Amino acid sequence: MPVEAQDRPVAAGADQEAGGPGAGLRVLFVHNHYRTEQPSGEDRVVDQEIALLRAGGAQVELFSRHSDDIASMSALGKARVIAEIPWSRRSARAFTAQLSAARPDIVHLHNTFPMVTASVIRAANSAGVPVVATLHNYRQICPPGQLHRDGRTCDDCVGRLPWPSIRHGCYRGSPVATLPLAVSMVANRATWWQGVDRFFCISAAQRHLLVAAGMPADRLVVKHNFVPAPPAVRRGAGDHLLYLGRLSRAKGIRLLMAAWDELTCHQKNDVPLVIAGSGDLEQEVTAWAAGRADVQFLGLRSRSQCAELTAHARAAVMPSEWAETFGLVAVEAMAAGVPTVAAAHGAFMELITDGDSGLLHEPGDVASLCAGLRAVTDPDTSVRLGAAARRRYLADFTEEVALRRQLDAYRNVLARRPEVSV
């Protein structure tokens, strides 16, 4: 299937030659990277935002920790990481040193679990530096951050002490592993809710839930993630359906396997299903796909390989059982002119217009997902939906749009500091 090469946007670079819209702004990002074998869209968002701001003329540094480092630690070192999940003095000291050297105008938090911790908020507050935080999940009100348990939406800990999460072992199926997250959520609530000047919610659906759970509404604003222009945009209808992401129940991989079996049981299907990713259910997915001509399981793939798979897809499939806070894969598909079949809850309801830029199915429902897969295999339907998806991307999720919105968000926080000009 041919793809159409795309020029990279030049607006940010052109602005940089003239100083850029972010010239003079100093930002210190804070992020705990996820494990390599469990890649997260959060890592990608951080990398992209840093590159975007630098291209726009801002000076950006990164204070980071890597969860990969935990594997090489001694048993004592691992125990110390767990014990420090609620609060790490080591992290605070290192952060304070970088804060003093960088002298940023603003600190931008992303993931702080497990090694950064909320201690950096107190350090930034003590230094008088404003703090903003992008909320990628629901960890402020749910220890594991998904509001999902045993295949259903769960709010047992919302608005109350999170003892149910410990009892059910909501993090990695273990009460012991869940305990430090629950303690951290309770102990650091005031640090987060009072010490962060502005929270960036990545969807209106996420903001609605967080406000309903008691978070300060005046500090919560919606700032969607963005996607850089892809190396290629699809031409034609594509030649496979694509599941790209973590292989877990919450992401809906079991639901997809059941729907695919239902689809192929009742009709001959010339459009194969391609699955790329890794996760807890990898062995189950490998066994299910083995020996099938209509399914190809590729395992973990690089970003460039994922982009290539997307540019040749008839549709991306996101059957998440939990209410996603955003849906980066869906927007990456939009950028490539590819529609998405997704669950009708969470952020997907504002990203995808059903029947126009993609298709929505009843969450957790095999028959509904099967119907969506069947509909999007039609070439004409895929082309029509893909064109609308591409238009939505150009209107709302490009680098140019994102840079303007991010700088505006920073300006709003810094407005009380007239000596800072951005």
Tab-separated table of C-alpha atoms in Angstrom:
chain	number	residue	atom	x	y	z
A	1	MET	CA	0.000	0.000	0.000
A	2	PRO	CA	1.557	3.337	-1.036
A	3	VAL	CA	2.030	6.124	1.441
A	4	GLU	CA	2.492	9.808	0.818
A	5	ALA	CA	5.659	11.404	2.192
A	6	GLN	CA	5.080	14.522	4.273
A	7	ASP	CA	7.282	17.535	4.847
A	8	ARG	CA	8.009	18.274	8.488
A	9	PRO	CA	6.451	21.505	9.820
A	10	VAL	CA	8.891	24.376	9.554
A	11	ALA	CA	7.007	27.012	11.520
A	12	ALA	CA	8.700	26.247	14.839
A	13	GLY	CA	12.135	26.257	13.275
A	14	ALA	CA	11.435	29.486	11.430
A	15	ASP	CA	10.309	31.125	14.663
A	16	GLN	CA	13.475	29.954	16.362
A	17	GLU	CA	15.614	31.834	13.829
A	18	ALA	CA	13.844	35.026	14.900
A	19	GLY	CA	14.080	34.128	18.578
A	20	GLY	CA	10.983	31.964	18.689
A	21	PRO	CA	7.719	32.492	20.570
A	22	GLY	CA	9.245	30.873	23.650
A	23	ALA	CA	12.520	32.805	23.613
A	24	GLY	CA	13.757	33.672	27.088
A	25	LEU	CA	11.580	31.079	28.828
A	26	ARG	CA	13.376	28.532	31.019
A	27	VAL	CA	11.516	25.301	31.823
A	28	LEU	CA	12.600	22.371	33.981
A	29	PHE	CA	10.751	19.164	33.080
A	30	VAL	CA	10.468	16.382	35.651
A	31	HIS	CA	9.758	12.797	34.613
A	32	ASN	CA	10.265	9.232	35.811
A	33	HIS	CA	10.662	7.100	32.684
A	34	TYR	CA	8.842	3.789	32.508
A	35	ARG	CA	10.502	0.409	32.044
A	36	THR	CA	11.706	-0.285	28.528
A	37	GLU	CA	9.781	-3.555	28.332
A	38	GLN	CA	6.604	-1.676	29.308
A	39	PRO	CA	6.780	1.369	27.000
A	40	SER	CA	4.429	4.214	27.807
A	41	GLY	CA	2.983	7.016	25.757
A	42	GLU	CA	3.941	9.311	28.638
A	43	ASP	CA	7.639	8.900	27.810
A	44	ARG	CA	6.908	9.837	24.208
A	45	VAL	CA	4.864	12.875	25.224
A	46	VAL	CA	7.701	14.187	27.393
A	47	ASP	CA	10.273	13.773	24.609
A	48	GLN	CA	7.991	15.502	22.122
A	49	GLU	CA	7.109	18.423	24.393
A	50	ILE	CA	10.771	19.082	25.168
A	51	ALA	CA	11.659	19.054	21.471
A	52	LEU	CA	8.690	21.288	20.675
A	53	LEU	CA	9.600	23.920	23.257
A	54	ARG	CA	13.267	23.937	22.276
A	55	ALA	CA	12.299	24.384	18.629
A	56	GLY	CA	10.148	27.310	19.759
A	57	GLY	CA	13.112	29.016	21.395
A	58	ALA	CA	12.670	27.993	25.052
A	59	GLN	CA	15.500	26.684	27.215
A	60	VAL	CA	14.466	23.281	28.559
A	61	GLU	CA	16.213	20.946	30.966
A	62	LEU	CA	15.052	17.541	32.219
A	63	PHE	CA	15.268	16.115	35.729
A	64	SER	CA	14.669	12.410	35.243
A	65	ARG	CA	14.798	8.991	36.801
A	66	HIS	CA	14.541	5.679	34.946
A	67	SER	CA	12.647	2.676	36.261
A	68	ASP	CA	15.018	0.468	34.235
A	69	ASP	CA	17.651	1.249	36.866
A	70	ILE	CA	15.704	-0.613	39.540
A	71	ALA	CA	16.407	-4.029	37.982
A	72	SER	CA	20.160	-3.703	38.562
A	73	MET	CA	19.816	-2.626	42.194
A	74	SER	CA	20.570	-4.835	45.155
A	75	ALA	CA	17.705	-6.188	47.240
A	76	LEU	CA	18.375	-3.407	49.748
A	77	GLY	CA	18.324	-0.788	46.988
A	78	LYS	CA	14.997	-2.067	45.664
A	79	ALA	CA	13.536	-2.061	49.152
A	80	ARG	CA	14.665	1.530	49.586
A	81	VAL	CA	12.923	2.578	46.366
A	82	ILE	CA	9.687	1.026	47.620
A	83	ALA	CA	10.038	2.651	51.031
A	84	GLU	CA	10.619	6.057	49.412
A	85	ILE	CA	7.602	5.962	47.079
A	86	PRO	CA	5.653	8.341	49.345
A	87	TRP	CA	8.613	10.707	49.759
A	88	SER	CA	12.244	10.614	48.604
A	89	ARG	CA	14.759	12.886	50.301
A	90	ARG	CA	17.407	11.701	47.817
A	91	SER	CA	15.283	12.824	44.909
A	92	ALA	CA	14.532	16.146	46.585
A	93	ARG	CA	18.233	16.850	47.152
A	94	ALA	CA	19.173	16.036	43.549
A	95	PHE	CA	16.262	18.039	42.198
A	96	THR	CA	17.092	21.046	44.380
A	97	ALA	CA	20.658	21.040	43.058
A	98	GLN	CA	19.473	21.021	39.436
A	99	LEU	CA	16.810	23.615	40.203
A	100	SER	CA	19.458	25.930	41.640
A	101	ALA	CA	21.722	25.488	38.622
A	102	ALA	CA	19.002	25.770	35.956
A	103	ARG	CA	17.085	28.674	37.564
A	104	PRO	CA	13.901	27.879	35.623
A	105	ASP	CA	10.900	30.152	35.337
A	106	ILE	CA	8.590	27.185	35.719
A	107	VAL	CA	8.750	23.484	36.668
A	108	HIS	CA	6.669	21.056	34.612
A	109	LEU	CA	5.938	17.683	36.225
A	110	HIS	CA	4.950	14.560	34.346
A	111	ASN	CA	5.294	11.112	35.952
A	112	THR	CA	6.809	11.102	39.457
A	113	PHE	CA	6.299	7.390	40.252
A	114	PRO	CA	8.200	5.595	41.679
A	115	MET	CA	11.585	7.335	42.099
A	116	VAL	CA	10.953	11.090	41.711
A	117	THR	CA	8.069	11.369	44.214
A	118	ALA	CA	6.098	14.387	45.396
A	119	SER	CA	9.151	15.647	47.276
A	120	VAL	CA	10.133	17.719	44.243
A	121	ILE	CA	6.947	19.779	44.575
A	122	ARG	CA	7.912	20.909	48.050
A	123	ALA	CA	11.428	21.713	46.815
A	124	ALA	CA	10.088	23.875	43.969
A	125	ASN	CA	7.653	25.611	46.336
A	126	SER	CA	10.488	26.399	48.737
A	127	ALA	CA	12.468	27.945	45.886
A	128	GLY	CA	9.479	30.051	44.819
A	129	VAL	CA	9.272	28.452	41.365
A	130	PRO	CA	5.754	27.877	39.937
A	131	VAL	CA	4.805	24.253	39.283
A	132	VAL	CA	2.531	22.812	36.626
A	133	ALA	CA	1.762	19.116	36.211
A	134	THR	CA	0.422	17.071	33.329
A	135	LEU	CA	-1.896	14.357	34.665
A	136	HIS	CA	-1.613	11.313	32.420
A	137	ASN	CA	-3.773	9.038	34.581
A	138	TYR	CA	-5.944	9.006	37.712
A	139	ARG	CA	-3.244	8.361	40.324
A	140	GLN	CA	-4.402	11.449	42.253
A	141	ILE	CA	-7.600	9.601	43.194
A	142	CYS	CA	-6.785	5.926	42.486
A	143	PRO	CA	-3.490	4.303	43.597
A	144	PRO	CA	-2.869	2.323	40.366
A	145	GLY	CA	-4.238	5.242	38.335
A	146	GLN	CA	-6.772	3.523	36.088
A	147	LEU	CA	-10.133	3.523	37.904
A	148	HIS	CA	-10.493	-0.013	36.605
A	149	ARG	CA	-10.578	-3.396	38.339
A	150	ASP	CA	-11.645	-6.887	37.320
A	151	GLY	CA	-12.859	-5.748	33.919
A	152	ARG	CA	-15.054	-2.925	35.171
A	153	THR	CA	-14.865	0.743	36.097
A	154	CYS	CA	-14.033	1.076	39.787
A	155	ASP	CA	-14.388	4.133	42.033
A	156	ASP	CA	-14.134	2.354	45.392
A	157	CYS	CA	-11.271	4.614	46.542
A	158	VAL	CA	-12.523	7.894	45.085
A	159	GLY	CA	-13.278	10.426	47.794
A	160	ARG	CA	-12.292	8.096	50.630
A	161	LEU	CA	-9.272	6.387	52.116
A	162	PRO	CA	-7.919	3.901	49.546
A	163	TRP	CA	-8.123	0.773	51.683
A	164	PRO	CA	-10.092	-1.128	48.999
A	165	SER	CA	-7.134	-0.852	46.623
A	166	ILE	CA	-4.884	-2.530	49.202
A	167	ARG	CA	-7.422	-5.240	49.949
A	168	HIS	CA	-7.837	-6.043	46.243
A	169	GLY	CA	-4.135	-5.677	45.405
A	170	CYS	CA	-4.971	-3.270	42.598
A	171	TYR	CA	-1.330	-2.620	41.660
A	172	ARG	CA	0.243	-5.699	40.079
A	173	GLY	CA	-2.254	-7.918	41.881
A	174	SER	CA	-0.424	-7.430	45.169
A	175	PRO	CA	-1.625	-5.768	48.407
A	176	VAL	CA	2.012	-5.301	49.433
A	177	ALA	CA	2.893	-3.549	46.151
A	178	THR	CA	-0.250	-1.420	46.366
A	179	LEU	CA	0.361	-0.241	49.937
A	180	PRO	CA	3.061	2.407	49.237
A	181	LEU	CA	0.985	3.892	46.408
A	182	ALA	CA	-2.041	4.151	48.670
A	183	VAL	CA	0.026	5.715	51.454
A	184	SER	CA	1.547	8.169	48.981
A	185	MET	CA	-1.852	9.180	47.642
A	186	VAL	CA	-3.141	10.008	51.125
A	187	ALA	CA	0.035	11.520	52.552
A	188	ASN	CA	0.754	13.769	49.568
A	189	ARG	CA	-2.717	14.975	48.674
A	190	ALA	CA	-2.151	18.416	50.188
A	191	THR	CA	1.318	18.645	48.624
A	192	TRP	CA	-0.136	18.029	45.170
A	193	TRP	CA	-3.419	19.876	45.418
A	194	GLN	CA	-1.971	22.961	47.103
A	195	GLY	CA	1.604	22.942	45.790
A	196	VAL	CA	0.847	22.677	42.058
A	197	ASP	CA	-0.253	25.946	40.444
A	198	ARG	CA	-1.958	24.364	37.432
A	199	PHE	CA	-2.881	20.825	36.434
A	200	PHE	CA	-3.014	19.997	32.732
A	201	CYS	CA	-5.686	17.379	32.071
A	202	ILE	CA	-5.195	15.644	28.738
A	203	SER	CA	-8.920	15.374	28.064
A	204	ALA	CA	-12.171	16.957	29.178
A	205	ALA	CA	-13.357	13.513	30.275
A	206	GLN	CA	-10.414	13.225	32.657
A	207	ARG	CA	-10.985	16.718	34.044
A	208	HIS	CA	-14.659	15.968	34.674
A	209	LEU	CA	-13.807	12.896	36.758
A	210	LEU	CA	-11.077	14.638	38.737
A	211	VAL	CA	-13.264	17.643	39.585
A	212	ALA	CA	-16.069	15.289	40.636
A	213	ALA	CA	-13.551	13.532	42.891
A	214	GLY	CA	-12.778	16.784	44.700
A	215	MET	CA	-9.689	18.156	42.985
A	216	PRO	CA	-9.560	21.981	42.809
A	217	ALA	CA	-11.520	22.883	39.660
A	218	ASP	CA	-9.869	26.294	39.310
A	219	ARG	CA	-6.470	24.617	38.887
A	220	LEU	CA	-7.529	22.004	36.333
A	221	VAL	CA	-7.417	22.926	32.640
A	222	VAL	CA	-7.601	20.787	29.514
A	223	LYS	CA	-4.477	20.636	27.361
A	224	HIS	CA	-4.558	17.820	24.829
A	225	ASN	CA	-1.407	15.996	23.847
A	226	PHE	CA	-0.133	16.552	20.320
A	227	VAL	CA	1.531	14.408	17.677
A	228	PRO	CA	4.404	15.512	15.440
A	229	ALA	CA	3.771	15.258	11.717
A	230	PRO	CA	4.294	11.619	10.690
A	231	PRO	CA	6.916	10.659	8.104
A	232	ALA	CA	4.136	9.491	5.781
A	233	VAL	CA	0.370	9.734	5.382
A	234	ARG	CA	-1.647	6.792	4.144
A	235	ARG	CA	-2.790	6.677	0.544
A	236	GLY	CA	-5.610	4.318	-0.274
A	237	ALA	CA	-7.377	2.066	2.187
A	238	GLY	CA	-4.525	0.323	3.958
A	239	ASP	CA	-3.972	-3.411	4.130
A	240	HIS	CA	-4.342	-4.494	7.792
A	241	LEU	CA	-6.089	-3.657	11.034
A	242	LEU	CA	-3.641	-2.599	13.728
A	243	TYR	CA	-3.553	-3.012	17.494
A	244	LEU	CA	-0.621	-1.056	18.837
A	245	GLY	CA	-0.056	-0.900	22.581
A	246	ARG	CA	0.288	-2.680	25.878
A	247	LEU	CA	-0.979	-6.235	26.011
A	248	SER	CA	-3.181	-6.038	29.075
A	249	ARG	CA	-6.786	-6.617	29.986
A	250	ALA	CA	-7.341	-2.918	30.664
A	251	LYS	CA	-6.257	-2.092	27.111
A	252	GLY	CA	-8.845	-4.546	25.755
A	253	ILE	CA	-6.601	-7.089	24.032
A	254	ARG	CA	-8.711	-10.019	25.262
A	255	LEU	CA	-11.839	-8.285	24.006
A	256	LEU	CA	-10.173	-7.810	20.621
A	257	MET	CA	-9.177	-11.463	20.392
A	258	ALA	CA	-12.748	-12.535	21.166
A	259	ALA	CA	-14.209	-10.099	18.627
A	260	TRP	CA	-11.733	-11.228	15.970
A	261	ASP	CA	-12.680	-14.858	16.525
A	262	GLU	CA	-16.328	-13.885	16.178
A	263	LEU	CA	-15.662	-11.919	13.002
A	264	THR	CA	-13.612	-14.577	11.240
A	265	CYS	CA	-15.955	-17.350	12.323
A	266	HIS	CA	-18.814	-15.896	10.310
A	267	GLN	CA	-17.105	-14.490	7.241
A	268	LYS	CA	-13.968	-14.765	5.164
A	269	ASN	CA	-11.744	-11.797	5.926
A	270	ASP	CA	-8.979	-10.675	3.582
A	271	VAL	CA	-7.763	-7.951	5.927
A	272	PRO	CA	-5.394	-9.389	8.567
A	273	LEU	CA	-5.010	-8.203	12.138
A	274	VAL	CA	-1.530	-7.021	13.123
A	275	ILE	CA	-0.677	-6.778	16.829
A	276	ALA	CA	2.428	-4.951	18.072
A	277	GLY	CA	3.303	-4.488	21.721
A	278	SER	CA	4.248	-6.231	24.923
A	279	GLY	CA	2.761	-6.730	28.341
A	280	ASP	CA	1.405	-9.124	30.926
A	281	LEU	CA	-0.707	-11.041	28.398
A	282	GLU	CA	2.035	-11.506	25.807
A	283	GLN	CA	2.197	-15.287	26.183
A	284	GLU	CA	-1.576	-15.534	25.839
A	285	VAL	CA	-1.563	-13.378	22.698
A	286	THR	CA	1.369	-15.314	21.220
A	287	ALA	CA	-0.431	-18.637	21.716
A	288	TRP	CA	-3.675	-17.265	20.248
A	289	ALA	CA	-1.970	-15.879	17.143
A	290	ALA	CA	0.258	-18.900	16.502
A	291	GLY	CA	-0.437	-20.661	13.212
A	292	ARG	CA	-3.109	-18.218	12.068
A	293	ALA	CA	-2.957	-16.691	8.594
A	294	ASP	CA	-5.305	-13.858	9.586
A	295	VAL	CA	-3.258	-12.630	12.583
A	296	GLN	CA	0.330	-11.440	12.805
A	297	PHE	CA	1.867	-10.853	16.228
A	298	LEU	CA	5.021	-8.751	16.004
A	299	GLY	CA	5.886	-8.115	19.644
A	300	LEU	CA	7.530	-4.868	20.672
A	301	ARG	CA	8.483	-2.542	17.814
A	302	SER	CA	10.451	0.704	17.527
A	303	ARG	CA	8.719	4.041	17.046
A	304	SER	CA	9.728	4.194	13.387
A	305	GLN	CA	8.388	0.690	12.812
A	306	CYS	CA	5.139	1.602	14.565
A	307	ALA	CA	4.788	4.669	12.344
A	308	GLU	CA	5.273	2.477	9.278
A	309	LEU	CA	2.660	-0.002	10.496
A	310	THR	CA	0.217	2.849	11.137
A	311	ALA	CA	0.718	4.404	7.696
A	312	HIS	CA	-0.289	1.094	6.090
A	313	ALA	CA	-3.267	0.350	8.354
A	314	ARG	CA	-6.884	0.216	7.328
A	315	ALA	CA	-7.731	1.220	10.890
A	316	ALA	CA	-6.204	1.354	14.349
A	317	VAL	CA	-8.094	-0.538	17.048
A	318	MET	CA	-8.305	0.727	20.647
A	319	PRO	CA	-10.840	-1.416	22.555
A	320	SER	CA	-9.756	-0.243	26.016
A	321	GLU	CA	-11.838	-1.504	28.911
A	322	TRP	CA	-10.709	1.374	31.133
A	323	ALA	CA	-11.695	4.957	30.336
A	324	GLU	CA	-8.541	6.257	28.652
A	325	THR	CA	-7.400	9.720	29.676
A	326	PHE	CA	-6.287	10.458	26.112
A	327	GLY	CA	-5.500	8.017	23.315
A	328	LEU	CA	-2.146	8.816	21.749
A	329	VAL	CA	-2.334	5.913	19.295
A	330	ALA	CA	-5.658	7.232	18.005
A	331	VAL	CA	-4.212	10.691	17.332
A	332	GLU	CA	-1.101	9.194	15.718
A	333	ALA	CA	-3.462	7.300	13.430
A	334	MET	CA	-5.342	10.539	12.673
A	335	ALA	CA	-2.060	12.184	11.729
A	336	ALA	CA	-1.455	9.424	9.192
A	337	GLY	CA	-4.980	9.678	7.774
A	338	VAL	CA	-6.060	6.406	9.416
A	339	PRO	CA	-9.371	6.005	11.297
A	340	THR	CA	-9.726	4.350	14.692
A	341	VAL	CA	-12.196	1.829	16.060
A	342	ALA	CA	-12.351	2.622	19.781
A	343	ALA	CA	-14.397	2.077	22.928
A	344	ALA	CA	-17.112	4.680	23.464
A	345	HIS	CA	-15.933	6.058	26.790
A	346	GLY	CA	-13.248	8.275	28.275
A	347	ALA	CA	-11.290	10.550	25.971
A	348	PHE	CA	-12.287	8.635	22.845
A	349	MET	CA	-15.676	10.330	23.010
A	350	GLU	CA	-14.066	13.733	22.359
A	351	LEU	CA	-11.308	12.535	20.007
A	352	ILE	CA	-13.485	10.514	17.622
A	353	THR	CA	-16.771	11.469	16.019
A	354	ASP	CA	-18.579	8.184	15.472
A	355	GLY	CA	-19.216	7.528	11.805
A	356	ASP	CA	-17.206	10.561	10.729
A	357	SER	CA	-13.546	10.327	11.826
A	358	GLY	CA	-13.747	6.801	13.229
A	359	LEU	CA	-16.066	4.268	14.792
A	360	LEU	CA	-17.030	3.806	18.444
A	361	HIS	CA	-18.170	0.534	20.013
A	362	GLU	CA	-19.857	-0.298	23.289
A	363	PRO	CA	-17.130	-0.715	25.912
A	364	GLY	CA	-16.496	-4.333	26.796
A	365	ASP	CA	-18.989	-5.628	24.225
A	366	VAL	CA	-17.691	-8.277	21.800
A	367	ALA	CA	-20.567	-8.002	19.325
A	368	SER	CA	-20.303	-4.217	19.113
A	369	LEU	CA	-16.539	-4.315	18.545
A	370	CYS	CA	-16.979	-7.056	15.959
A	371	ALA	CA	-19.471	-4.869	14.081
A	372	GLY	CA	-17.013	-1.967	14.076
A	373	LEU	CA	-14.200	-4.145	12.762
A	374	ARG	CA	-16.449	-5.518	10.055
A	375	ALA	CA	-17.527	-2.027	8.961
A	376	VAL	CA	-14.036	-0.540	8.772
A	377	THR	CA	-12.637	-3.376	6.665
A	378	ASP	CA	-14.672	-1.918	3.798
A	379	PRO	CA	-12.137	0.088	1.723
A	380	ASP	CA	-14.456	2.983	0.890
A	381	THR	CA	-15.505	3.364	4.518
A	382	SER	CA	-11.879	3.384	5.661
A	383	VAL	CA	-10.889	6.027	3.099
A	384	ARG	CA	-13.816	8.278	4.023
A	385	LEU	CA	-13.195	8.009	7.766
A	386	GLY	CA	-9.454	8.408	7.321
A	387	ALA	CA	-9.821	11.689	5.423
A	388	ALA	CA	-11.958	13.144	8.226
A	389	ALA	CA	-9.499	11.884	10.839
A	390	ARG	CA	-6.655	13.657	9.049
A	391	ARG	CA	-8.640	16.926	8.979
A	392	ARG	CA	-9.256	16.657	12.724
A	393	TYR	CA	-5.540	16.176	13.339
A	394	LEU	CA	-4.601	19.239	11.291
A	395	ALA	CA	-7.133	21.361	13.178
A	396	ASP	CA	-6.321	20.330	16.741
A	397	PHE	CA	-3.225	18.187	17.293
A	398	THR	CA	-0.292	19.566	15.288
A	399	GLU	CA	2.964	20.934	16.694
A	400	GLU	CA	2.030	24.509	15.775
A	401	VAL	CA	-1.263	24.316	17.680
A	402	ALA	CA	0.397	22.596	20.639
A	403	LEU	CA	3.234	25.123	20.960
A	404	ARG	CA	0.819	28.040	21.077
A	405	ARG	CA	-1.377	26.330	23.667
A	406	GLN	CA	1.520	25.259	25.867
A	407	LEU	CA	3.114	28.699	25.918
A	408	ASP	CA	-0.276	30.266	26.645
A	409	ALA	CA	-0.725	27.859	29.561
A	410	TYR	CA	2.668	28.806	30.962
A	411	ARG	CA	1.894	32.513	30.505
A	412	ASN	CA	-1.286	32.170	32.521
A	413	VAL	CA	0.665	30.682	35.425
A	414	LEU	CA	3.466	33.231	35.172
A	415	ALA	CA	1.140	36.221	34.890
A	416	ARG	CA	1.754	37.129	38.515
A	417	ARG	CA	5.497	37.423	37.744
A	418	PRO	CA	5.705	40.417	35.372
A	419	GLU	CA	9.496	40.193	35.191
A	420	VAL	CA	9.143	36.995	33.134
A	421	SER	CA	8.346	37.644	29.467
A	422	VAL	CA	7.348	34.719	27.242
